[in-house]
mmCIF file with all atom_site columns, C-alpha atoms in Angstrom:
data_model
loop_
_atom_site.group_PDB
_atom_site.id
_atom_site.type_symbol
_atom_site.label_atom_id
_atom_site.label_alt_id
_atom_site.label_comp_id
_atom_site.label_asym_id
_atom_site.label_entity_id
_atom_site.label_seq_id
_atom_site.pdbx_PDB_ins_code
_atom_site.Cartn_x
_atom_site.Cartn_y
_atom_site.Cartn_z
_atom_site.occupancy
_atom_site.B_iso_or_equiv
_atom_site.pdbx_formal_charge
_atom_site.auth_seq_id
_atom_site.auth_comp_id
_atom_site.auth_asym_id
_atom_site.auth_atom_id
_atom_site.pdbx_PDB_model_num
ATOM 1   C CA . UNK A 1 1   ? 7.732   12.425  -21.422 1.00 34.00 ? 111 UNK A CA 1
ATOM 2   C CA . UNK A 1 2   ? 6.030   13.870  -18.316 1.00 32.00 ? 112 UNK A CA 1
ATOM 3   C CA . UNK A 1 3   ? 2.971   11.660  -18.918 1.00 34.00 ? 113 UNK A CA 1
ATOM 4   C CA . UNK A 1 4   ? 5.210   8.593   -19.260 1.00 36.00 ? 114 UNK A CA 1
ATOM 5   C CA . UNK A 1 5   ? 6.928   9.540   -15.998 1.00 33.00 ? 115 UNK A CA 1
ATOM 6   C CA . UNK A 1 6   ? 3.660   9.612   -14.055 1.00 39.00 ? 116 UNK A CA 1
ATOM 7   C CA . UNK A 1 7   ? 2.489   6.359   -15.682 1.00 42.00 ? 117 UNK A CA 1
ATOM 8   C CA . UNK A 1 8   ? 5.557   4.759   -14.076 1.00 38.00 ? 118 UNK A CA 1
ATOM 9   C CA . UNK A 1 9   ? 3.892   5.089   -10.667 1.00 43.00 ? 119 UNK A CA 1
ATOM 10  C CA . UNK A 1 10  ? 1.274   2.499   -11.694 1.00 44.00 ? 120 UNK A CA 1
ATOM 11  C CA . UNK A 1 11  ? 3.777   -0.074  -13.016 1.00 45.00 ? 121 UNK A CA 1
ATOM 12  C CA . UNK A 1 12  ? 7.417   1.040   -12.887 1.00 46.00 ? 122 UNK A CA 1
ATOM 13  C CA . UNK A 1 13  ? 9.403   -0.431  -15.780 1.00 49.00 ? 123 UNK A CA 1
ATOM 14  C CA . UNK A 1 14  ? 12.894  -0.133  -17.221 1.00 46.00 ? 124 UNK A CA 1
ATOM 15  C CA . UNK A 1 15  ? 15.436  2.547   -16.344 1.00 41.00 ? 125 UNK A CA 1
ATOM 16  C CA . UNK A 1 16  ? 12.760  5.166   -15.629 1.00 43.00 ? 126 UNK A CA 1
ATOM 17  C CA . UNK A 1 17  ? 10.958  2.680   -13.397 1.00 42.00 ? 127 UNK A CA 1
ATOM 18  C CA . UNK A 1 18  ? 14.116  2.110   -11.363 1.00 41.00 ? 128 UNK A CA 1
ATOM 19  C CA . UNK A 1 19  ? 14.411  5.864   -10.853 1.00 39.00 ? 129 UNK A CA 1
ATOM 20  C CA . UNK A 1 20  ? 10.737  6.129   -9.834  1.00 41.00 ? 130 UNK A CA 1
ATOM 21  C CA . UNK A 1 21  ? 11.259  3.337   -7.296  1.00 41.00 ? 131 UNK A CA 1
ATOM 22  C CA . UNK A 1 22  ? 14.207  5.165   -5.748  1.00 41.00 ? 132 UNK A CA 1
ATOM 23  C CA . UNK A 1 23  ? 12.179  8.380   -5.702  1.00 42.00 ? 133 UNK A CA 1
ATOM 24  C CA . UNK A 1 24  ? 9.303   6.630   -3.909  1.00 47.00 ? 134 UNK A CA 1
ATOM 25  C CA . UNK A 1 25  ? 11.726  5.147   -1.377  1.00 44.00 ? 135 UNK A CA 1
ATOM 26  C CA . UNK A 1 26  ? 13.122  8.582   -0.510  1.00 42.00 ? 136 UNK A CA 1
ATOM 27  C CA . UNK A 1 27  ? 9.886   10.586  -0.529  1.00 49.00 ? 137 UNK A CA 1
ATOM 28  C CA . UNK A 1 28  ? 7.484   7.995   0.878   1.00 59.00 ? 138 UNK A CA 1
ATOM 29  C CA . UNK A 1 29  ? 8.854   7.306   4.333   1.00 85.00 ? 139 UNK A CA 1
ATOM 30  C CA . UNK A 1 30  ? 6.538   9.617   6.273   1.00 92.00 ? 140 UNK A CA 1
ATOM 31  C CA . UNK A 1 31  ? 3.331   8.379   4.638   1.00 92.00 ? 141 UNK A CA 1
ATOM 32  C CA . UNK A 1 32  ? 4.487   4.773   5.059   1.00 94.00 ? 142 UNK A CA 1
ATOM 33  C CA . UNK A 1 33  ? 5.208   5.306   8.742   1.00 95.00 ? 143 UNK A CA 1
ATOM 34  C CA . UNK A 1 34  ? 1.879   7.122   9.251   1.00 97.00 ? 144 UNK A CA 1
ATOM 35  C CA . UNK A 1 35  ? -0.126  4.385   7.526   1.00 97.00 ? 145 UNK A CA 1
ATOM 36  C CA . UNK A 1 36  ? 1.565   1.595   9.477   1.00 96.00 ? 146 UNK A CA 1
ATOM 37  C CA . UNK A 1 37  ? 1.054   3.456   12.768  1.00 97.00 ? 147 UNK A CA 1
ATOM 38  C CA . UNK A 1 38  ? -2.716  3.260   12.202  1.00 97.00 ? 148 UNK A CA 1
ATOM 39  C CA . UNK A 1 39  ? -2.564  -0.562  12.209  1.00 97.00 ? 149 UNK A CA 1
ATOM 40  C CA . UNK A 1 40  ? -1.029  -0.922  15.681  1.00 96.00 ? 150 UNK A CA 1
ATOM 41  C CA . UNK A 1 41  ? 1.190   -3.763  14.497  1.00 98.00 ? 151 UNK A CA 1
ATOM 42  C CA . UNK A 1 42  ? 2.433   -6.387  16.959  1.00 97.00 ? 152 UNK A CA 1
ATOM 43  C CA . UNK A 1 43  ? 5.160   -9.018  16.613  1.00 97.00 ? 153 UNK A CA 1
ATOM 44  C CA . UNK A 1 44  ? 2.610   -11.811 15.964  1.00 97.00 ? 154 UNK A CA 1
ATOM 45  C CA . UNK A 1 45  ? 0.589   -10.177 13.192  1.00 98.00 ? 155 UNK A CA 1
ATOM 46  C CA . UNK A 1 46  ? 0.073   -11.541 9.709   1.00 98.00 ? 156 UNK A CA 1
ATOM 47  C CA . UNK A 1 47  ? 0.279   -8.506  7.427   1.00 98.00 ? 157 UNK A CA 1
ATOM 48  C CA . UNK A 1 48  ? -0.479  -7.957  3.750   1.00 98.00 ? 158 UNK A CA 1
ATOM 49  C CA . UNK A 1 49  ? 0.589   -4.931  1.720   1.00 98.00 ? 159 UNK A CA 1
ATOM 50  C CA . UNK A 1 50  ? -0.942  -4.409  -1.711  1.00 98.00 ? 160 UNK A CA 1
ATOM 51  C CA . UNK A 1 51  ? 1.376   -2.406  -3.968  1.00 96.00 ? 161 UNK A CA 1
ATOM 52  C CA . UNK A 1 52  ? 4.636   -2.538  -1.982  1.00 96.00 ? 162 UNK A CA 1
ATOM 53  C CA . UNK A 1 53  ? 6.683   -0.432  -4.430  1.00 94.00 ? 163 UNK A CA 1
ATOM 54  C CA . UNK A 1 54  ? 10.355  -0.307  -3.408  1.00 94.00 ? 164 UNK A CA 1
ATOM 55  C CA . UNK A 1 55  ? 9.556   -2.176  -0.165  1.00 96.00 ? 165 UNK A CA 1
ATOM 56  C CA . UNK A 1 56  ? 10.059  0.619   2.366   1.00 95.00 ? 166 UNK A CA 1
ATOM 57  C CA . UNK A 1 57  ? 6.779   -0.031  4.217   1.00 97.00 ? 167 UNK A CA 1
ATOM 58  C CA . UNK A 1 58  ? 7.410   -3.791  4.103   1.00 98.00 ? 168 UNK A CA 1
ATOM 59  C CA . UNK A 1 59  ? 10.747  -3.147  5.805   1.00 97.00 ? 169 UNK A CA 1
ATOM 60  C CA . UNK A 1 60  ? 9.092   -0.945  8.459   1.00 97.00 ? 170 UNK A CA 1
ATOM 61  C CA . UNK A 1 61  ? 6.412   -3.568  9.146   1.00 98.00 ? 171 UNK A CA 1
ATOM 62  C CA . UNK A 1 62  ? 8.973   -6.386  9.348   1.00 98.00 ? 172 UNK A CA 1
ATOM 63  C CA . UNK A 1 63  ? 10.902  -4.465  12.005  1.00 97.00 ? 173 UNK A CA 1
ATOM 64  C CA . UNK A 1 64  ? 7.834   -4.847  14.248  1.00 97.00 ? 174 UNK A CA 1
ATOM 65  C CA . UNK A 1 65  ? 6.457   -8.211  13.091  1.00 98.00 ? 175 UNK A CA 1
ATOM 66  C CA . UNK A 1 66  ? 9.100   -10.636 14.369  1.00 96.00 ? 176 UNK A CA 1
ATOM 67  C CA . UNK A 1 67  ? 7.016   -13.787 14.918  1.00 97.00 ? 177 UNK A CA 1
ATOM 68  C CA . UNK A 1 68  ? 4.280   -13.354 12.309  1.00 98.00 ? 178 UNK A CA 1
ATOM 69  C CA . UNK A 1 69  ? 4.577   -12.794 8.571   1.00 98.00 ? 179 UNK A CA 1
ATOM 70  C CA . UNK A 1 70  ? 4.655   -9.782  6.262   1.00 98.00 ? 180 UNK A CA 1
ATOM 71  C CA . UNK A 1 71  ? 3.467   -10.512 2.720   1.00 98.00 ? 181 UNK A CA 1
ATOM 72  C CA . UNK A 1 72  ? 3.493   -8.063  -0.168  1.00 98.00 ? 182 UNK A CA 1
ATOM 73  C CA . UNK A 1 73  ? 2.134   -8.071  -3.713  1.00 98.00 ? 183 UNK A CA 1
ATOM 74  C CA . UNK A 1 74  ? 3.094   -5.664  -6.482  1.00 96.00 ? 184 UNK A CA 1
ATOM 75  C CA . UNK A 1 75  ? 2.462   -5.582  -10.221 1.00 92.00 ? 185 UNK A CA 1
ATOM 76  C CA . UNK A 1 76  ? 5.952   -4.397  -11.189 1.00 93.00 ? 186 UNK A CA 1
ATOM 77  C CA . UNK A 1 77  ? 8.981   -6.696  -11.641 1.00 94.00 ? 187 UNK A CA 1
ATOM 78  C CA . UNK A 1 78  ? 11.224  -3.637  -11.118 1.00 93.00 ? 188 UNK A CA 1
ATOM 79  C CA . UNK A 1 79  ? 9.619   -2.981  -7.720  1.00 93.00 ? 189 UNK A CA 1
ATOM 80  C CA . UNK A 1 80  ? 9.836   -6.675  -6.825  1.00 96.00 ? 190 UNK A CA 1
ATOM 81  C CA . UNK A 1 81  ? 13.589  -6.548  -7.398  1.00 95.00 ? 191 UNK A CA 1
ATOM 82  C CA . UNK A 1 82  ? 14.083  -3.334  -5.396  1.00 94.00 ? 192 UNK A CA 1
ATOM 83  C CA . UNK A 1 83  ? 11.884  -4.532  -2.526  1.00 96.00 ? 193 UNK A CA 1
ATOM 84  C CA . UNK A 1 84  ? 13.616  -7.928  -2.477  1.00 97.00 ? 194 UNK A CA 1
ATOM 85  C CA . UNK A 1 85  ? 17.020  -6.260  -2.211  1.00 96.00 ? 195 UNK A CA 1
ATOM 86  C CA . UNK A 1 86  ? 15.774  -4.005  0.572   1.00 95.00 ? 196 UNK A CA 1
ATOM 87  C CA . UNK A 1 87  ? 14.267  -6.895  2.575   1.00 97.00 ? 197 UNK A CA 1
ATOM 88  C CA . UNK A 1 88  ? 16.768  -9.627  1.746   1.00 97.00 ? 198 UNK A CA 1
ATOM 89  C CA . UNK A 1 89  ? 17.486  -10.776 5.302   1.00 97.00 ? 199 UNK A CA 1
ATOM 90  C CA . UNK A 1 90  ? 13.838  -10.816 6.380   1.00 97.00 ? 200 UNK A CA 1
ATOM 91  C CA . UNK A 1 91  ? 13.026  -12.901 3.279   1.00 98.00 ? 201 UNK A CA 1
ATOM 92  C CA . UNK A 1 92  ? 15.832  -15.342 4.130   1.00 97.00 ? 202 UNK A CA 1
ATOM 93  C CA . UNK A 1 93  ? 14.451  -15.522 7.682   1.00 97.00 ? 203 UNK A CA 1
ATOM 94  C CA . UNK A 1 94  ? 11.021  -16.394 6.208   1.00 97.00 ? 204 UNK A CA 1
ATOM 95  C CA . UNK A 1 95  ? 9.402   -13.386 7.877   1.00 98.00 ? 205 UNK A CA 1
ATOM 96  C CA . UNK A 1 96  ? 8.744   -11.559 4.580   1.00 98.00 ? 206 UNK A CA 1
ATOM 97  C CA . UNK A 1 97  ? 7.340   -12.913 1.325   1.00 98.00 ? 207 UNK A CA 1
ATOM 98  C CA . UNK A 1 98  ? 7.072   -10.769 -1.825  1.00 98.00 ? 208 UNK A CA 1
ATOM 99  C CA . UNK A 1 99  ? 4.999   -11.757 -4.848  1.00 98.00 ? 209 UNK A CA 1
ATOM 100 C CA . UNK A 1 100 ? 4.599   -10.198 -8.271  1.00 97.00 ? 210 UNK A CA 1
ATOM 101 C CA . UNK A 1 101 ? 0.828   -10.032 -8.777  1.00 96.00 ? 211 UNK A CA 1
ATOM 102 C CA . UNK A 1 102 ? -1.915  -7.693  -9.954  1.00 95.00 ? 212 UNK A CA 1
ATOM 103 C CA . UNK A 1 103 ? -4.143  -6.221  -7.232  1.00 95.00 ? 213 UNK A CA 1
ATOM 104 C CA . UNK A 1 104 ? -7.109  -7.107  -9.439  1.00 94.00 ? 214 UNK A CA 1
ATOM 105 C CA . UNK A 1 105 ? -6.067  -10.776 -9.525  1.00 95.00 ? 215 UNK A CA 1
ATOM 106 C CA . UNK A 1 106 ? -4.650  -11.507 -6.094  1.00 96.00 ? 216 UNK A CA 1
ATOM 107 C CA . UNK A 1 107 ? -3.152  -14.974 -5.551  1.00 95.00 ? 217 UNK A CA 1
ATOM 108 C CA . UNK A 1 108 ? -4.278  -17.412 -2.876  1.00 93.00 ? 218 UNK A CA 1
ATOM 109 C CA . UNK A 1 109 ? -2.258  -17.422 0.350   1.00 96.00 ? 219 UNK A CA 1
ATOM 110 C CA . UNK A 1 110 ? -1.666  -20.188 2.860   1.00 94.00 ? 220 UNK A CA 1
ATOM 111 C CA . UNK A 1 111 ? -2.404  -17.828 5.760   1.00 96.00 ? 221 UNK A CA 1
ATOM 112 C CA . UNK A 1 112 ? -5.112  -15.314 6.615   1.00 98.00 ? 222 UNK A CA 1
ATOM 113 C CA . UNK A 1 113 ? -4.262  -11.740 7.540   1.00 98.00 ? 223 UNK A CA 1
ATOM 114 C CA . UNK A 1 114 ? -5.301  -9.660  10.512  1.00 98.00 ? 224 UNK A CA 1
ATOM 115 C CA . UNK A 1 115 ? -3.695  -6.456  9.163   1.00 98.00 ? 225 UNK A CA 1
ATOM 116 C CA . UNK A 1 116 ? -3.778  -5.180  5.564   1.00 98.00 ? 226 UNK A CA 1
ATOM 117 C CA . UNK A 1 117 ? -2.582  -1.904  4.115   1.00 98.00 ? 227 UNK A CA 1
ATOM 118 C CA . UNK A 1 118 ? -2.112  -0.180  0.793   1.00 98.00 ? 228 UNK A CA 1
ATOM 119 C CA . UNK A 1 119 ? -0.458  3.136   -0.038  1.00 96.00 ? 229 UNK A CA 1
ATOM 120 C CA . UNK A 1 120 ? -1.068  5.028   -3.286  1.00 93.00 ? 230 UNK A CA 1
ATOM 121 C CA . UNK A 1 121 ? -2.129  1.802   -4.985  1.00 94.00 ? 231 UNK A CA 1
ATOM 122 C CA . UNK A 1 122 ? -5.951  1.821   -4.960  1.00 96.00 ? 232 UNK A CA 1
ATOM 123 C CA . UNK A 1 123 ? -6.032  4.636   -7.536  1.00 92.00 ? 233 UNK A CA 1
ATOM 124 C CA . UNK A 1 124 ? -4.659  2.135   -10.081 1.00 92.00 ? 234 UNK A CA 1
ATOM 125 C CA . UNK A 1 125 ? -7.014  -0.770  -9.320  1.00 96.00 ? 235 UNK A CA 1
ATOM 126 C CA . UNK A 1 126 ? -9.452  -1.576  -12.139 1.00 95.00 ? 236 UNK A CA 1
ATOM 127 C CA . UNK A 1 127 ? -12.267 -2.642  -9.782  1.00 96.00 ? 237 UNK A CA 1
ATOM 128 C CA . UNK A 1 128 ? -11.565 -1.482  -6.197  1.00 97.00 ? 238 UNK A CA 1
ATOM 129 C CA . UNK A 1 129 ? -14.750 -2.974  -4.741  1.00 98.00 ? 239 UNK A CA 1
ATOM 130 C CA . UNK A 1 130 ? -14.066 -6.410  -6.210  1.00 97.00 ? 240 UNK A CA 1
ATOM 131 C CA . UNK A 1 131 ? -10.441 -6.296  -5.026  1.00 97.00 ? 241 UNK A CA 1
ATOM 132 C CA . UNK A 1 132 ? -11.502 -5.245  -1.525  1.00 98.00 ? 242 UNK A CA 1
ATOM 133 C CA . UNK A 1 133 ? -14.061 -8.068  -1.369  1.00 98.00 ? 243 UNK A CA 1
ATOM 134 C CA . UNK A 1 134 ? -11.271 -10.491 -2.248  1.00 98.00 ? 244 UNK A CA 1
ATOM 135 C CA . UNK A 1 135 ? -9.029  -8.947  0.408   1.00 98.00 ? 245 UNK A CA 1
ATOM 136 C CA . UNK A 1 136 ? -11.811 -9.213  3.004   1.00 98.00 ? 246 UNK A CA 1
ATOM 137 C CA . UNK A 1 137 ? -12.139 -12.938 2.251   1.00 97.00 ? 247 UNK A CA 1
ATOM 138 C CA . UNK A 1 138 ? -8.437  -13.314 3.097   1.00 97.00 ? 248 UNK A CA 1
ATOM 139 C CA . UNK A 1 139 ? -8.741  -11.560 6.471   1.00 98.00 ? 249 UNK A CA 1
ATOM 140 C CA . UNK A 1 140 ? -9.483  -12.759 9.985   1.00 97.00 ? 250 UNK A CA 1
ATOM 141 C CA . UNK A 1 141 ? -12.720 -11.618 11.618  1.00 95.00 ? 251 UNK A CA 1
ATOM 142 C CA . UNK A 1 142 ? -12.023 -8.268  13.256  1.00 94.00 ? 252 UNK A CA 1
ATOM 143 C CA . UNK A 1 143 ? -8.963  -7.679  11.081  1.00 98.00 ? 253 UNK A CA 1
ATOM 144 C CA . UNK A 1 144 ? -7.981  -4.135  10.181  1.00 98.00 ? 254 UNK A CA 1
ATOM 145 C CA . UNK A 1 145 ? -7.234  -2.437  6.864   1.00 98.00 ? 255 UNK A CA 1
ATOM 146 C CA . UNK A 1 146 ? -5.742  0.972   6.124   1.00 98.00 ? 256 UNK A CA 1
ATOM 147 C CA . UNK A 1 147 ? -5.697  2.605   2.707   1.00 98.00 ? 257 UNK A CA 1
ATOM 148 C CA . UNK A 1 148 ? -3.709  5.778   2.121   1.00 97.00 ? 258 UNK A CA 1
ATOM 149 C CA . UNK A 1 149 ? -3.621  8.126   -0.850  1.00 95.00 ? 259 UNK A CA 1
ATOM 150 C CA . UNK A 1 150 ? -1.064  10.930  -0.995  1.00 90.00 ? 260 UNK A CA 1
ATOM 151 C CA . UNK A 1 151 ? -1.006  12.866  -4.278  1.00 82.00 ? 261 UNK A CA 1
ATOM 152 C CA . UNK A 1 152 ? 2.434   13.549  -5.705  1.00 70.00 ? 262 UNK A CA 1
ATOM 153 C CA . UNK A 1 153 ? 1.529   16.822  -7.389  1.00 63.00 ? 263 UNK A CA 1
ATOM 154 C CA . UNK A 1 154 ? 1.843   19.978  -5.341  1.00 61.00 ? 264 UNK A CA 1
ATOM 155 C CA . UNK A 1 155 ? -1.240  21.436  -6.987  1.00 59.00 ? 265 UNK A CA 1
ATOM 156 C CA . UNK A 1 156 ? -3.660  18.868  -5.604  1.00 59.00 ? 266 UNK A CA 1
ATOM 157 C CA . UNK A 1 157 ? -6.200  20.623  -3.422  1.00 73.00 ? 267 UNK A CA 1
ATOM 158 C CA . UNK A 1 158 ? -7.745  19.604  -0.134  1.00 79.00 ? 268 UNK A CA 1
ATOM 159 C CA . UNK A 1 159 ? -11.042 19.032  -1.952  1.00 85.00 ? 269 UNK A CA 1
ATOM 160 C CA . UNK A 1 160 ? -9.418  16.484  -4.257  1.00 86.00 ? 270 UNK A CA 1
ATOM 161 C CA . UNK A 1 161 ? -7.881  14.639  -1.314  1.00 90.00 ? 271 UNK A CA 1
ATOM 162 C CA . UNK A 1 162 ? -11.237 14.698  0.486   1.00 91.00 ? 272 UNK A CA 1
ATOM 163 C CA . UNK A 1 163 ? -12.829 13.188  -2.643  1.00 92.00 ? 273 UNK A CA 1
ATOM 164 C CA . UNK A 1 164 ? -10.230 10.405  -2.600  1.00 93.00 ? 274 UNK A CA 1
ATOM 165 C CA . UNK A 1 165 ? -11.225 9.705   0.999   1.00 96.00 ? 275 UNK A CA 1
ATOM 166 C CA . UNK A 1 166 ? -14.949 9.637   0.180   1.00 97.00 ? 276 UNK A CA 1
ATOM 167 C CA . UNK A 1 167 ? -14.402 7.215   -2.698  1.00 97.00 ? 277 UNK A CA 1
ATOM 168 C CA . UNK A 1 168 ? -12.332 4.879   -0.513  1.00 98.00 ? 278 UNK A CA 1
ATOM 169 C CA . UNK A 1 169 ? -15.030 4.950   2.198   1.00 98.00 ? 279 UNK A CA 1
ATOM 170 C CA . UNK A 1 170 ? -17.623 4.038   -0.447  1.00 98.00 ? 280 UNK A CA 1
ATOM 171 C CA . UNK A 1 171 ? -15.471 1.185   -1.792  1.00 98.00 ? 281 UNK A CA 1
ATOM 172 C CA . UNK A 1 172 ? -14.849 -0.231  1.678   1.00 98.00 ? 282 UNK A CA 1
ATOM 173 C CA . UNK A 1 173 ? -18.532 0.047   2.639   1.00 98.00 ? 283 UNK A CA 1
ATOM 174 C CA . UNK A 1 174 ? -19.684 -1.740  -0.519  1.00 98.00 ? 284 UNK A CA 1
ATOM 175 C CA . UNK A 1 175 ? -17.046 -4.431  0.048   1.00 98.00 ? 285 UNK A CA 1
ATOM 176 C CA . UNK A 1 176 ? -18.505 -5.137  3.508   1.00 98.00 ? 286 UNK A CA 1
ATOM 177 C CA . UNK A 1 177 ? -16.018 -3.410  5.820   1.00 98.00 ? 287 UNK A CA 1
ATOM 178 C CA . UNK A 1 178 ? -17.241 -1.630  8.956   1.00 98.00 ? 288 UNK A CA 1
ATOM 179 C CA . UNK A 1 179 ? -16.076 0.824   11.654  1.00 98.00 ? 289 UNK A CA 1
ATOM 180 C CA . UNK A 1 180 ? -14.698 3.104   8.951   1.00 98.00 ? 290 UNK A CA 1
ATOM 181 C CA . UNK A 1 181 ? -12.663 6.141   9.996   1.00 98.00 ? 291 UNK A CA 1
ATOM 182 C CA . UNK A 1 182 ? -10.967 8.814   7.912   1.00 98.00 ? 292 UNK A CA 1
ATOM 183 C CA . UNK A 1 183 ? -7.839  10.705  8.907   1.00 97.00 ? 293 UNK A CA 1
ATOM 184 C CA . UNK A 1 184 ? -5.886  13.446  7.139   1.00 95.00 ? 294 UNK A CA 1
ATOM 185 C CA . UNK A 1 185 ? -2.304  14.609  7.461   1.00 94.00 ? 295 UNK A CA 1
ATOM 186 C CA . UNK A 1 186 ? -0.214  17.170  5.638   1.00 90.00 ? 296 UNK A CA 1
ATOM 187 C CA . UNK A 1 187 ? 2.823   15.449  4.191   1.00 89.00 ? 297 UNK A CA 1
ATOM 188 C CA . UNK A 1 188 ? 4.796   17.683  1.879   1.00 84.00 ? 298 UNK A CA 1
ATOM 189 C CA . UNK A 1 189 ? 3.823   18.678  -0.822  1.00 81.00 ? 299 UNK A CA 1
ATOM 190 C CA . UNK A 1 190 ? 0.093   18.021  -0.131  1.00 84.00 ? 300 UNK A CA 1
ATOM 191 C CA . UNK A 1 191 ? -2.417  16.616  2.303   1.00 89.00 ? 301 UNK A CA 1
ATOM 192 C CA . UNK A 1 192 ? -2.773  12.812  2.519   1.00 92.00 ? 302 UNK A CA 1
ATOM 193 C CA . UNK A 1 193 ? -5.825  10.757  3.469   1.00 96.00 ? 303 UNK A CA 1
ATOM 194 C CA . UNK A 1 194 ? -5.828  7.465   5.349   1.00 97.00 ? 304 UNK A CA 1
ATOM 195 C CA . UNK A 1 195 ? -9.007  5.402   5.645   1.00 98.00 ? 305 UNK A CA 1
ATOM 196 C CA . UNK A 1 196 ? -9.124  2.782   8.400   1.00 98.00 ? 306 UNK A CA 1
ATOM 197 C CA . UNK A 1 197 ? -11.716 -0.022  8.569   1.00 98.00 ? 307 UNK A CA 1
ATOM 198 C CA . UNK A 1 198 ? -12.445 -3.425  10.081  1.00 97.00 ? 308 UNK A CA 1
#
């Protein structure tokens, strides 16, 4: 049962998936806000989130991006429904677009992005380097990406979080990103890592 619960974070499904989505919405606000703050969003940006979950970070980004576009992809139909409900008006205003898609098989978009972010999603990607190469091909020159990992378990140590950061740096480097920076922040119940690159 506990294993099934944690598997829900990769692709929330059914009744348990709905609960996990609500849990992520309540507990994820600080890490969402922190990640978005690293991007320095402006009202004209074109933004992509990979793994939008219940759509909290999409909503935060859309509050800033008034003239550009915020696009999100997520693997879970349950999360698509929750995020759509949360961002209904912005979707109607054509400022937000949400798509059900696998991070490992991203769809083609009719715009390029100058800001991309992902929170607690990269740990579920089958081939992070390949996905990041695809993302890079969808970005403007000089665009910025932030990838955050914040373990849910209280027992995760600083060393484990540091390892997450090192792996993300390696993935981004091999995918061709540059100007890579790593930042850490304690967000209850454990430390989080955010890797920023261009």
